[in-house]
PDB file of N, CA and C in Angstrom:
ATOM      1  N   UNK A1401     -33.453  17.580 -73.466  1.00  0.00           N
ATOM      2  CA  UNK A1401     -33.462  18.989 -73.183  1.00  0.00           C
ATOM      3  C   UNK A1401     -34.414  19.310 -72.045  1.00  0.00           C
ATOM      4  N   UNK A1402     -35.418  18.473 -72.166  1.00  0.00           N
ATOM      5  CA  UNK A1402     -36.496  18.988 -70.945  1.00  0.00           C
ATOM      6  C   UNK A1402     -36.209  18.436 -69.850  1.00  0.00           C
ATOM      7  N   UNK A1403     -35.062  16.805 -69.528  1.00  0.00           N
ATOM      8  CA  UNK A1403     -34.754  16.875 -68.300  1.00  0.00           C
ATOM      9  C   UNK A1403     -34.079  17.202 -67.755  1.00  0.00           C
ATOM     10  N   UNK A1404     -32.654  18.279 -69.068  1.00  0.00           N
ATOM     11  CA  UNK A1404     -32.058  19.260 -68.307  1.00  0.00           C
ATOM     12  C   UNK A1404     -32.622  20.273 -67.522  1.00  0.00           C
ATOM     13  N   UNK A1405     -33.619  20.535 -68.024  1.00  0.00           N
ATOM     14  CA  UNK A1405     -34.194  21.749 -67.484  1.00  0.00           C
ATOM     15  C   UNK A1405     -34.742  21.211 -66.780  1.00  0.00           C
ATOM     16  N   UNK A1406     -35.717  20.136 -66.553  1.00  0.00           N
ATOM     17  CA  UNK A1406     -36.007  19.646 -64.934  1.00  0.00           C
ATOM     18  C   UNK A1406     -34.870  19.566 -63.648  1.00  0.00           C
ATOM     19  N   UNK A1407     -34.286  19.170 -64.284  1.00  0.00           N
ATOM     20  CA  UNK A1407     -32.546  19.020 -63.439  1.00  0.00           C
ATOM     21  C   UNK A1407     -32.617  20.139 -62.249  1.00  0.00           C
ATOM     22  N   UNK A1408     -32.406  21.317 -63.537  1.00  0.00           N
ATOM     23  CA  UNK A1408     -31.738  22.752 -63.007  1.00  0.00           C
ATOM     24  C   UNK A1408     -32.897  23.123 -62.242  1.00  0.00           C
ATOM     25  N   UNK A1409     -34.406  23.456 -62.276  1.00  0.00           N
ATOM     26  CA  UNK A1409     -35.551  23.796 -61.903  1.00  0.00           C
ATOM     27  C   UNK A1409     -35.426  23.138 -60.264  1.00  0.00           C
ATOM     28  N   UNK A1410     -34.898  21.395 -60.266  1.00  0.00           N
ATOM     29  CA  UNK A1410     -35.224  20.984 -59.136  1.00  0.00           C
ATOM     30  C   UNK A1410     -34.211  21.084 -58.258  1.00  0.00           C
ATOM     31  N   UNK A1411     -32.802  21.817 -58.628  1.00  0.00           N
ATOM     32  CA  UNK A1411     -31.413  21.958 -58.100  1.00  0.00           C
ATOM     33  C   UNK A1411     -31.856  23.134 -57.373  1.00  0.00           C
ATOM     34  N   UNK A1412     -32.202  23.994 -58.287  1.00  0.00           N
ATOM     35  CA  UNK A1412     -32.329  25.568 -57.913  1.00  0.00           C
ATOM     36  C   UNK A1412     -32.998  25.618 -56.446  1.00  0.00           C
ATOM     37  N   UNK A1413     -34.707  25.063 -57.297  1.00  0.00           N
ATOM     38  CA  UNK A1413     -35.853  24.916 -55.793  1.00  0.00           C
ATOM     39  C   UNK A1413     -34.655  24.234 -54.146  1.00  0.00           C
ATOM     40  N   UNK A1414     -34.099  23.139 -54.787  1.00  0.00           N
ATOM     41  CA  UNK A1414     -32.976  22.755 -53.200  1.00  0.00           C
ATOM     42  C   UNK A1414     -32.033  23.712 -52.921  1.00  0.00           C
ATOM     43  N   UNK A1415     -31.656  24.409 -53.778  1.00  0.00           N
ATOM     44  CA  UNK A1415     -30.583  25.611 -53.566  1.00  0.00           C
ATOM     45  C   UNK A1415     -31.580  26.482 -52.370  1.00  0.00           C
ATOM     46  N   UNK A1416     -32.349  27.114 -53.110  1.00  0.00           N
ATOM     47  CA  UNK A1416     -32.836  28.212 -52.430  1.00  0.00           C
ATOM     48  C   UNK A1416     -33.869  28.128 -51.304  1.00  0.00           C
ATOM     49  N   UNK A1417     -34.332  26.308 -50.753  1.00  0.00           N
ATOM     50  CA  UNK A1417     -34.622  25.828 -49.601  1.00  0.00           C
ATOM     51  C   UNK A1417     -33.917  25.926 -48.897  1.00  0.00           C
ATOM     52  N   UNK A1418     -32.825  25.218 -49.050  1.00  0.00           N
ATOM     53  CA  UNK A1418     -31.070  24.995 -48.183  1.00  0.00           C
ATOM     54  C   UNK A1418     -31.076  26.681 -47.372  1.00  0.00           C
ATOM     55  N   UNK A1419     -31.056  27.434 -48.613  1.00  0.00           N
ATOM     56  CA  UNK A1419     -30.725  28.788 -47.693  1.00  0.00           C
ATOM     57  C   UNK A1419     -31.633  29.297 -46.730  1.00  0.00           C
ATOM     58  N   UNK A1420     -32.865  29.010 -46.858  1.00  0.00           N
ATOM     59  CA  UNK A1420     -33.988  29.628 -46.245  1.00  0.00           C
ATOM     60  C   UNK A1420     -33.502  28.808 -44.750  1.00  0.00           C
ATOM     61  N   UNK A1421     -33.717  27.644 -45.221  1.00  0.00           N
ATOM     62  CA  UNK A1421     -32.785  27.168 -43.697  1.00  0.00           C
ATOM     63  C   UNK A1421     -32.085  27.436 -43.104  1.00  0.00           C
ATOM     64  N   UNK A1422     -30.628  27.705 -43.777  1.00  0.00           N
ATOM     65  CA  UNK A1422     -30.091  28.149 -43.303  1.00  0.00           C
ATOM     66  C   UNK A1422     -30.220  30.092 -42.522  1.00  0.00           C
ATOM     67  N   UNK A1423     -30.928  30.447 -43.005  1.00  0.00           N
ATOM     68  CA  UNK A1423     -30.730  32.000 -42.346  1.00  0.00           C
ATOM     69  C   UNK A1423     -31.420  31.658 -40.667  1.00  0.00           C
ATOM     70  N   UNK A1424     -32.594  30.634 -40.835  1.00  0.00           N
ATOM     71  CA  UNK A1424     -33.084  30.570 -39.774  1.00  0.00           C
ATOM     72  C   UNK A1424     -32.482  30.284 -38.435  1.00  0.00           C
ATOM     73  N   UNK A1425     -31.133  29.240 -39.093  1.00  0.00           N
ATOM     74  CA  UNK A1425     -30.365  28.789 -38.234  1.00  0.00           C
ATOM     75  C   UNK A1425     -29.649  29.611 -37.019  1.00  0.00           C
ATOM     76  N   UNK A1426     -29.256  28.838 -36.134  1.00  0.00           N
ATOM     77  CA  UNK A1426     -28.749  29.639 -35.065  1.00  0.00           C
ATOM     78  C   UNK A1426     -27.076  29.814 -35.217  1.00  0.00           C
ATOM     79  N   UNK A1427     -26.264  30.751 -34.337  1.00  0.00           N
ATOM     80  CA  UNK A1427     -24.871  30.501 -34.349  1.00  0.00           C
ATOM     81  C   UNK A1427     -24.526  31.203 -33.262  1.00  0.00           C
ATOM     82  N   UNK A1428     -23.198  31.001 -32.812  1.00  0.00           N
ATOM     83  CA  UNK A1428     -22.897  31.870 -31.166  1.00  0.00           C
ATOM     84  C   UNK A1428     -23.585  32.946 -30.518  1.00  0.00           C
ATOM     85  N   UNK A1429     -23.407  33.335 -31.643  1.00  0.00           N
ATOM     86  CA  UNK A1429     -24.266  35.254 -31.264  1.00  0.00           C
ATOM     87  C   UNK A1429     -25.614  35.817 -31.535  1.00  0.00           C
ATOM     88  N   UNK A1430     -26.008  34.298 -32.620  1.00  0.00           N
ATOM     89  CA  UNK A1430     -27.590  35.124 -33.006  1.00  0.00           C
ATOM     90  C   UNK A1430     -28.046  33.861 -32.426  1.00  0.00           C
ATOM     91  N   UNK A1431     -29.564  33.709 -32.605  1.00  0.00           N
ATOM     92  CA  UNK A1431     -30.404  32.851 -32.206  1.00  0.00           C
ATOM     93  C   UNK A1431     -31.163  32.317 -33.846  1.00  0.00           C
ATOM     94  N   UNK A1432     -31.790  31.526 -33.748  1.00  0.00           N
ATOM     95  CA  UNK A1432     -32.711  31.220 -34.718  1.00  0.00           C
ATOM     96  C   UNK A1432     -34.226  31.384 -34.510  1.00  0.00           C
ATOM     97  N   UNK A1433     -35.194  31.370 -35.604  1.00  0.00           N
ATOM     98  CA  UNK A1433     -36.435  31.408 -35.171  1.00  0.00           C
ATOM     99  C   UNK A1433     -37.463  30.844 -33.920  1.00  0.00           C
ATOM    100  N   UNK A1434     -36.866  29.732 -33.701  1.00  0.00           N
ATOM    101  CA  UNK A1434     -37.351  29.184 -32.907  1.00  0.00           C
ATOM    102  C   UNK A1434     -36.581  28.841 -31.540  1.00  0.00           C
ATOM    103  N   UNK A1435     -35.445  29.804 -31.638  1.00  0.00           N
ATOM    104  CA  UNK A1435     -34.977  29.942 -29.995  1.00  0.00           C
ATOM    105  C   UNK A1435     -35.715  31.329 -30.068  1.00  0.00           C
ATOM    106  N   UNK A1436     -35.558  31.819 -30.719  1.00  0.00           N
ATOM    107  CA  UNK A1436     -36.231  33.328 -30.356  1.00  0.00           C
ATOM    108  C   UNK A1436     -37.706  33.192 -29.800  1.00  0.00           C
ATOM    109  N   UNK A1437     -38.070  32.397 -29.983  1.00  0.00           N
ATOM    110  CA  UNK A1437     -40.040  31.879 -29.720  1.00  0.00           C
ATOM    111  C   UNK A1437     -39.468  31.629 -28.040  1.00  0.00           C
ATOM    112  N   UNK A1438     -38.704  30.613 -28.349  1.00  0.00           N
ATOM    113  CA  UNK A1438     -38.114  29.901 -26.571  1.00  0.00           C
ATOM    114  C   UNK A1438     -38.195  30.547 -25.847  1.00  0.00           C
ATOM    115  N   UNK A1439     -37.334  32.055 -26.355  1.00  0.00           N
ATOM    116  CA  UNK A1439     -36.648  32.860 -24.994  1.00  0.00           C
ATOM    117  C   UNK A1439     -37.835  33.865 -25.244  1.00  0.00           C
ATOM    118  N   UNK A1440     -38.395  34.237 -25.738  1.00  0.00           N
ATOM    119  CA  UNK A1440     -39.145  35.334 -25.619  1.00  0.00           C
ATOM    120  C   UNK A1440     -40.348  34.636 -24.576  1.00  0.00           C
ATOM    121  N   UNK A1441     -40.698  33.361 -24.733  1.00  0.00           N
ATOM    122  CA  UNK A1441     -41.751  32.477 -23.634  1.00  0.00           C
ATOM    123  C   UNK A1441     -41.105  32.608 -22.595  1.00  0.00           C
ATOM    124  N   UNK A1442     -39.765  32.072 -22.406  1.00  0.00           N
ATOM    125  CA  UNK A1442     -38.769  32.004 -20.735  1.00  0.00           C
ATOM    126  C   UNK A1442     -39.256  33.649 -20.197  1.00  0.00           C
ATOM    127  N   UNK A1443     -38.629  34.470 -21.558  1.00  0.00           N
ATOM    128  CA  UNK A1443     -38.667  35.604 -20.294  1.00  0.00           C
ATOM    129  C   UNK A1443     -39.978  36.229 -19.955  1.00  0.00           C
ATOM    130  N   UNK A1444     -41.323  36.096 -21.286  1.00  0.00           N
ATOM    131  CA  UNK A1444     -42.412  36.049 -20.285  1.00  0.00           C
ATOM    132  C   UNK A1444     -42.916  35.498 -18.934  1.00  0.00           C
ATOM    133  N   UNK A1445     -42.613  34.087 -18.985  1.00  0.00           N
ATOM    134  CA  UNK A1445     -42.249  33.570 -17.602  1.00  0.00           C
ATOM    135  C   UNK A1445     -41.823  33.748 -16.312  1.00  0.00           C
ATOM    136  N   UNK A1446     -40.563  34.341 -16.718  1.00  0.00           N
ATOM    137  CA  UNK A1446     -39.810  34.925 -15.309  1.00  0.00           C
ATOM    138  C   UNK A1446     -40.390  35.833 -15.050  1.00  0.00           C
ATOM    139  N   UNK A1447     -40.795  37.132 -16.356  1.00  0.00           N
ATOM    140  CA  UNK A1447     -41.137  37.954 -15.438  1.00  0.00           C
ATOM    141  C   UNK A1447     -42.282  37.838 -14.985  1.00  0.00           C
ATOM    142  N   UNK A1448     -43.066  37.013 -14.629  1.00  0.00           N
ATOM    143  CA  UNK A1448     -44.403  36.981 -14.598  1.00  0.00           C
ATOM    144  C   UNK A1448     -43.745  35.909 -12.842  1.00  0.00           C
ATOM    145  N   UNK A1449     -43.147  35.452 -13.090  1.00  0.00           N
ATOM    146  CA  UNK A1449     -42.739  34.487 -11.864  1.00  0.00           C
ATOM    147  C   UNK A1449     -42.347  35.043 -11.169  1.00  0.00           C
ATOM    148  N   UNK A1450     -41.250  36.404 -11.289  1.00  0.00           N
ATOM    149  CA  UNK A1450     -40.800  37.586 -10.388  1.00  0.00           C
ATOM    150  C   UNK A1450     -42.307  38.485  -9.588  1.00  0.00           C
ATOM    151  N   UNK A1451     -43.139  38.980 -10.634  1.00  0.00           N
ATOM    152  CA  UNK A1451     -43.701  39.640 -10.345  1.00  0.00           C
ATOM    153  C   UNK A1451     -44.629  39.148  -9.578  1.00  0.00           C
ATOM    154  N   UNK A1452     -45.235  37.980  -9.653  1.00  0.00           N
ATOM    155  CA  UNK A1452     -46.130  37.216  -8.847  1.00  0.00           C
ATOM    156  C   UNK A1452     -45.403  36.633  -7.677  1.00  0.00           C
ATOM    157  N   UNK A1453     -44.236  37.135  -7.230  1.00  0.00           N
ATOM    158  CA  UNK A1453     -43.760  36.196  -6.316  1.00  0.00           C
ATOM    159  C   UNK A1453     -44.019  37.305  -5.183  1.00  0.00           C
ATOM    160  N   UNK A1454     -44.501  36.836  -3.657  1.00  0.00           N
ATOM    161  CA  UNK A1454     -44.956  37.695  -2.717  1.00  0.00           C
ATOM    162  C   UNK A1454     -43.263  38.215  -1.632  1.00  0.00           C
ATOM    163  N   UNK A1455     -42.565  37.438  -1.861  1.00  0.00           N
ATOM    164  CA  UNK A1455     -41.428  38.081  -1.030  1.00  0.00           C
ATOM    165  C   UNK A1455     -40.503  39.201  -2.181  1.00  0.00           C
ATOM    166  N   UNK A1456     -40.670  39.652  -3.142  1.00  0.00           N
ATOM    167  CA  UNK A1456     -40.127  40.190  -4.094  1.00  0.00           C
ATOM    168  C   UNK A1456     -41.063  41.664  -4.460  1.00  0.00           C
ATOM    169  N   UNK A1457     -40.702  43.065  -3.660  1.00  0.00           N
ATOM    170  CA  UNK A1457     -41.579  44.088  -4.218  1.00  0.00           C
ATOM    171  C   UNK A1457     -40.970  44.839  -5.004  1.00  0.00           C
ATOM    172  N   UNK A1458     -39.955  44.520  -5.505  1.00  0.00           N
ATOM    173  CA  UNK A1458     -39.335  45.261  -6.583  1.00  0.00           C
ATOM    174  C   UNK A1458     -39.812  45.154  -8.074  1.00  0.00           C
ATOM    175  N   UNK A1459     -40.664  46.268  -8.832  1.00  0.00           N
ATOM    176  CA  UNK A1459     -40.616  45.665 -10.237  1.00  0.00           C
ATOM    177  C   UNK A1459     -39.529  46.515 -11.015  1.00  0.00           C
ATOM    178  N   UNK A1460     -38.512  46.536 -10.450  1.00  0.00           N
ATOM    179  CA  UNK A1460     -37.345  47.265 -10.974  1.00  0.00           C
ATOM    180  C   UNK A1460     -36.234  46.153 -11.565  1.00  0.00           C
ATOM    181  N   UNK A1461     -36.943  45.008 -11.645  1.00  0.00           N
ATOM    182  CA  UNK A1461     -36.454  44.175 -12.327  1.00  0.00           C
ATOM    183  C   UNK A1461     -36.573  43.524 -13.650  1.00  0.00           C
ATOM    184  N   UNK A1462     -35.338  43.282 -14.184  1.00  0.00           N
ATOM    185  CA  UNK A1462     -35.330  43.672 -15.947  1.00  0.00           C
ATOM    186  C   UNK A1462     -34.906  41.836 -15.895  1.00  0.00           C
ATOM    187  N   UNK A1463     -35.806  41.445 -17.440  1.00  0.00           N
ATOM    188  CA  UNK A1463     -35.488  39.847 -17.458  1.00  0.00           C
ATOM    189  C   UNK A1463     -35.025  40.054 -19.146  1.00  0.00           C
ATOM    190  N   UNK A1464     -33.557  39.178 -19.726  1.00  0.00           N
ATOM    191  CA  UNK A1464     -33.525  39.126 -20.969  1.00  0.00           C
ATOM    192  C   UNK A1464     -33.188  37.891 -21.069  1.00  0.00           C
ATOM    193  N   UNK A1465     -33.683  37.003 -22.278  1.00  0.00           N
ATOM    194  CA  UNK A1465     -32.894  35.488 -22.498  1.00  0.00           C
ATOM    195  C   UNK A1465     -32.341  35.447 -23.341  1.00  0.00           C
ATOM    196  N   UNK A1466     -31.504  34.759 -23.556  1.00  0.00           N
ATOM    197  CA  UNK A1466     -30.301  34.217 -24.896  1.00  0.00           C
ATOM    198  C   UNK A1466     -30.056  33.234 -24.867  1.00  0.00           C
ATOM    199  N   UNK A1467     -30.720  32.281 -25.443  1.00  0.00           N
ATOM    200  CA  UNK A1467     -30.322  30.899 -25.916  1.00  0.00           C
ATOM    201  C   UNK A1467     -30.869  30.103 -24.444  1.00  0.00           C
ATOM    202  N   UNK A1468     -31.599  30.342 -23.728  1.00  0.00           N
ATOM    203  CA  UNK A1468     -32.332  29.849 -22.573  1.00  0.00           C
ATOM    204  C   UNK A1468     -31.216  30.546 -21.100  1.00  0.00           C
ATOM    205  N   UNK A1469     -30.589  31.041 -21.103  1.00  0.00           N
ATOM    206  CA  UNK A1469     -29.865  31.781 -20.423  1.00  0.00           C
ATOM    207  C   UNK A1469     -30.283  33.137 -19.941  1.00  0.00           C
ATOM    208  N   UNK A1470     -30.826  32.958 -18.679  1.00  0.00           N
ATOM    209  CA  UNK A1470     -31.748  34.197 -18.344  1.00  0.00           C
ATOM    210  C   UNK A1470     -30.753  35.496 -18.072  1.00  0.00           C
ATOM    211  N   UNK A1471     -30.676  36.625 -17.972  1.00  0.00           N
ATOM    212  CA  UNK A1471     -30.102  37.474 -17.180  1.00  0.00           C
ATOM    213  C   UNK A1471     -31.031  38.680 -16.644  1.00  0.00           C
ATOM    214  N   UNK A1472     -30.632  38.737 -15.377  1.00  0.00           N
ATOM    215  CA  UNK A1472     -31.247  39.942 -14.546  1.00  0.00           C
ATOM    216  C   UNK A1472     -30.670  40.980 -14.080  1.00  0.00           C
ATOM    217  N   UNK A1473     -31.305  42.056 -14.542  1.00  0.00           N
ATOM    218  CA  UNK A1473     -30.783  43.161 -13.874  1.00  0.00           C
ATOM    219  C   UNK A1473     -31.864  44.417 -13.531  1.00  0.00           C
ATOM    220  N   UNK A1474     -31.142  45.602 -13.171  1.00  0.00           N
ATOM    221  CA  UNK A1474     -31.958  46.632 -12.426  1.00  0.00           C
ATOM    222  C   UNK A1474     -31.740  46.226 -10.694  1.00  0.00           C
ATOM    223  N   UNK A1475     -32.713  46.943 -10.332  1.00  0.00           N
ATOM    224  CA  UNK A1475     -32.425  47.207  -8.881  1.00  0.00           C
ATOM    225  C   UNK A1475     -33.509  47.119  -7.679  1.00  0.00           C
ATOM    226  N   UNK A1476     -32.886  46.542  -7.239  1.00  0.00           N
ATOM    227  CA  UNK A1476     -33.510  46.251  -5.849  1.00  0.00           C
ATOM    228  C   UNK A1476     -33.071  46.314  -4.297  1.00  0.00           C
ATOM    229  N   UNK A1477     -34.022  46.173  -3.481  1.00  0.00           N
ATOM    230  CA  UNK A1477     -33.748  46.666  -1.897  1.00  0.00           C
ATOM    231  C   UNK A1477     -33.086  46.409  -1.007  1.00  0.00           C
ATOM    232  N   UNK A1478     -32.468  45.032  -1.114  1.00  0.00           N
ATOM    233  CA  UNK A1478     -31.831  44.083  -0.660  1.00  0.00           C
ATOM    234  C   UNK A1478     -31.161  42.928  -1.046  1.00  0.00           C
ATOM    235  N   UNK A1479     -29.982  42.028  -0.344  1.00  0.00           N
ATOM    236  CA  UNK A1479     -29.730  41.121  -1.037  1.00  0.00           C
ATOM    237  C   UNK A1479     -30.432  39.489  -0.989  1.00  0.00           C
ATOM    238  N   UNK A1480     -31.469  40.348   0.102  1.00  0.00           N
ATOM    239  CA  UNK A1480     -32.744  39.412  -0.012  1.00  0.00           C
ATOM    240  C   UNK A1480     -33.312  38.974  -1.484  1.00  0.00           C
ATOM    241  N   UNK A1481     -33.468  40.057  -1.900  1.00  0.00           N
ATOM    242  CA  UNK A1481     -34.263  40.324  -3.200  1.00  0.00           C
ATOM    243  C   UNK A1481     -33.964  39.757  -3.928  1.00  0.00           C
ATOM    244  N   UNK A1482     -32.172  39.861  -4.288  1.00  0.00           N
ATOM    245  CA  UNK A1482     -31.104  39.462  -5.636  1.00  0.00           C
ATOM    246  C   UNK A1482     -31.382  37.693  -5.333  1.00  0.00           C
ATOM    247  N   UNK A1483     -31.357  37.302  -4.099  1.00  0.00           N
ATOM    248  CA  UNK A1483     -31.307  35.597  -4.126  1.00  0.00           C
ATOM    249  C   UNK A1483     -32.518  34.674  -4.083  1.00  0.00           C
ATOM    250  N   UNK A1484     -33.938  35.743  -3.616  1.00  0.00           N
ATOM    251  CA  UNK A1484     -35.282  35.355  -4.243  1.00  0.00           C
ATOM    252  C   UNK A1484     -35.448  35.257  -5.681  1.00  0.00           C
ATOM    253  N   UNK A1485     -34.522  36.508  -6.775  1.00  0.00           N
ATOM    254  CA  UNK A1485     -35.213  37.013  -8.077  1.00  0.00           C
ATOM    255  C   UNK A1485     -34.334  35.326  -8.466  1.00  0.00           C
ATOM    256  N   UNK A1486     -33.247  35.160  -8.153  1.00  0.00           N
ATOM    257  CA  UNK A1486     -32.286  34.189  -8.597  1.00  0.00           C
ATOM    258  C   UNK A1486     -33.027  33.003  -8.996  1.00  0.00           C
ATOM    259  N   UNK A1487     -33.669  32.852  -7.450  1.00  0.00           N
ATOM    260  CA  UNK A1487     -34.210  31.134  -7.267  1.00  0.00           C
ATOM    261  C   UNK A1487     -35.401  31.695  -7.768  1.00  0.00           C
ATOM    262  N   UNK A1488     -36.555  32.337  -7.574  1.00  0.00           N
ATOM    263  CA  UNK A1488     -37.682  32.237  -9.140  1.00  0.00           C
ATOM    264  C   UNK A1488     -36.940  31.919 -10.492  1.00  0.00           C
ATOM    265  N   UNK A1489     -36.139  32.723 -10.812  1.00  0.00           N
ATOM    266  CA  UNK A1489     -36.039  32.218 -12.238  1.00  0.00           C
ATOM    267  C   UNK A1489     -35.163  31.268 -12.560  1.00  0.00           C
ATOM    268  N   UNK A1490     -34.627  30.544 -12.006  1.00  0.00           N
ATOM    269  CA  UNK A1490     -33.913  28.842 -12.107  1.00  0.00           C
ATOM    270  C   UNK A1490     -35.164  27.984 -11.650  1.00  0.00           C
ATOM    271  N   UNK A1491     -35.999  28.413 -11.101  1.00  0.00           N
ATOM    272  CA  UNK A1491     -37.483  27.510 -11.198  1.00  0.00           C
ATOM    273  C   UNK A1491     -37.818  27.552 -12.532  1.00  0.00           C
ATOM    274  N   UNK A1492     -37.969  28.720 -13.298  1.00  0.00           N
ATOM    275  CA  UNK A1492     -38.414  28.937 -14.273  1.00  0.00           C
ATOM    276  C   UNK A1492     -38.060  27.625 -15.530  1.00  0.00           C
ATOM    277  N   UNK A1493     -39.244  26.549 -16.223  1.00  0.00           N
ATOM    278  CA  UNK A1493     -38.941  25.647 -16.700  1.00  0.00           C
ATOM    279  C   UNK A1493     -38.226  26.095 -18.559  1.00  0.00           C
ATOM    280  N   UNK A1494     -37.230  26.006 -18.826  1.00  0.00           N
ATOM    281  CA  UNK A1494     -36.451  25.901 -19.422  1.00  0.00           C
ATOM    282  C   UNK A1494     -35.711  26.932 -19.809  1.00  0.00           C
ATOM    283  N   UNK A1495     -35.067  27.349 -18.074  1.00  0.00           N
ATOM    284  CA  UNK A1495     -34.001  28.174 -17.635  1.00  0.00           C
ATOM    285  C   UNK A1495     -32.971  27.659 -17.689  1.00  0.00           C
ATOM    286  N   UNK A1496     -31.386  27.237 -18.774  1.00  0.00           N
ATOM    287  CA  UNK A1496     -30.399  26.845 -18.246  1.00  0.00           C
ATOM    288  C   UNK A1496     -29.788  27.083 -17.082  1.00  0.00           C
ATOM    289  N   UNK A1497     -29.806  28.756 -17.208  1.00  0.00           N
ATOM    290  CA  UNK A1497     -28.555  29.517 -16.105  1.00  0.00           C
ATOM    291  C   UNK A1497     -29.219  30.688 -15.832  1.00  0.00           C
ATOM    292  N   UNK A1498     -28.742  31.385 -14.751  1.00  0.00           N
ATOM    293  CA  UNK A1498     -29.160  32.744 -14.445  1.00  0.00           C
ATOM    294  C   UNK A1498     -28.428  33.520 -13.964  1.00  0.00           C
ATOM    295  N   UNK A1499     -27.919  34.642 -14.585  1.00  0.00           N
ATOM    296  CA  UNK A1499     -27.072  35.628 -14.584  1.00  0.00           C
ATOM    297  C   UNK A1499     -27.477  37.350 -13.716  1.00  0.00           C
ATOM    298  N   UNK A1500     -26.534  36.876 -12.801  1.00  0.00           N
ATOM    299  CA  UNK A1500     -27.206  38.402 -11.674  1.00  0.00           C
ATOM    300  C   UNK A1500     -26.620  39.333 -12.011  1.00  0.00           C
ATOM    301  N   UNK A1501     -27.158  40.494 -12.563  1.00  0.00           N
ATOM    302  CA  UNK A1501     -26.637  42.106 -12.384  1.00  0.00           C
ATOM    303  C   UNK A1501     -27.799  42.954 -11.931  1.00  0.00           C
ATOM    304  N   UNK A1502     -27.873  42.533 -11.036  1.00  0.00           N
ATOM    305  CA  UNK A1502     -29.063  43.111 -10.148  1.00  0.00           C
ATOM    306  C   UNK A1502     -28.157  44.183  -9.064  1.00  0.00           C
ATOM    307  N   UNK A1503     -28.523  45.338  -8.618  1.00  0.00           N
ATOM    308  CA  UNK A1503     -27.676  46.176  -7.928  1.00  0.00           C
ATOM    309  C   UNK A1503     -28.684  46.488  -6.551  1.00  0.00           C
ATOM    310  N   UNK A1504     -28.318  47.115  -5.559  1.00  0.00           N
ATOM    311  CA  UNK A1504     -29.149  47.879  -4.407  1.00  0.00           C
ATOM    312  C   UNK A1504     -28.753  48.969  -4.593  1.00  0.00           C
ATOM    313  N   UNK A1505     -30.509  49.244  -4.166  1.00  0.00           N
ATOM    314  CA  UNK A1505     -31.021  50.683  -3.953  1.00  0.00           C
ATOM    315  C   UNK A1505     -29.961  51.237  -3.232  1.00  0.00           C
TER     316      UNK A1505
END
């Protein structure tokens, strides 16, 4: 009787690990805990790589990541600007891709 009930006690505890895992997990559309850490570092990064960059005076530029997939948008002066903001953030170290919706003033 008591190693049924050890049984069930130690099934349960793996049951309700399994899930905790699982919520953390990632899938197409959401991220998991620890891409969310990733991209929230990337896009501190960029924008800090945009903003420190001396040919770039626009801070009308918006940085979001998803799954290491940067995208940019907002607006700037030129299409100078759009292919500087580009190449900073594909420097940016663990940038897959970078997605322009950057517009002119």
């Amino acid at each position: 009787m008591q190693t049924s009930l050890v049984r069930r006690a130690a099934t349960t505890a793996f049951l309700v690990g399994m899930l905790a895992l699982t919520a953390c997990a990632s899938t197409a559309r959401t991220e998991g805990t620890g891409e969310y850490v990733d991209d929230t570092v990337i896009t501190t990064k960029v924008k800090t790589a945009v903003l420190n960059d001396p040919m770039l005076k626009s801070a009308e530029i918006n940085v979001e990541t998803f799954k290491g997939r940067v995208q940019l948008s907002g607006f700037v002066n030129s299409q100078a600007d759009i292919n500087q903001a580009v190449k900073v953030a594909r420097a940016v170290e663990g940038v897959s891709s970078v997605t322009n919706d950057m517009k002119l003033k």
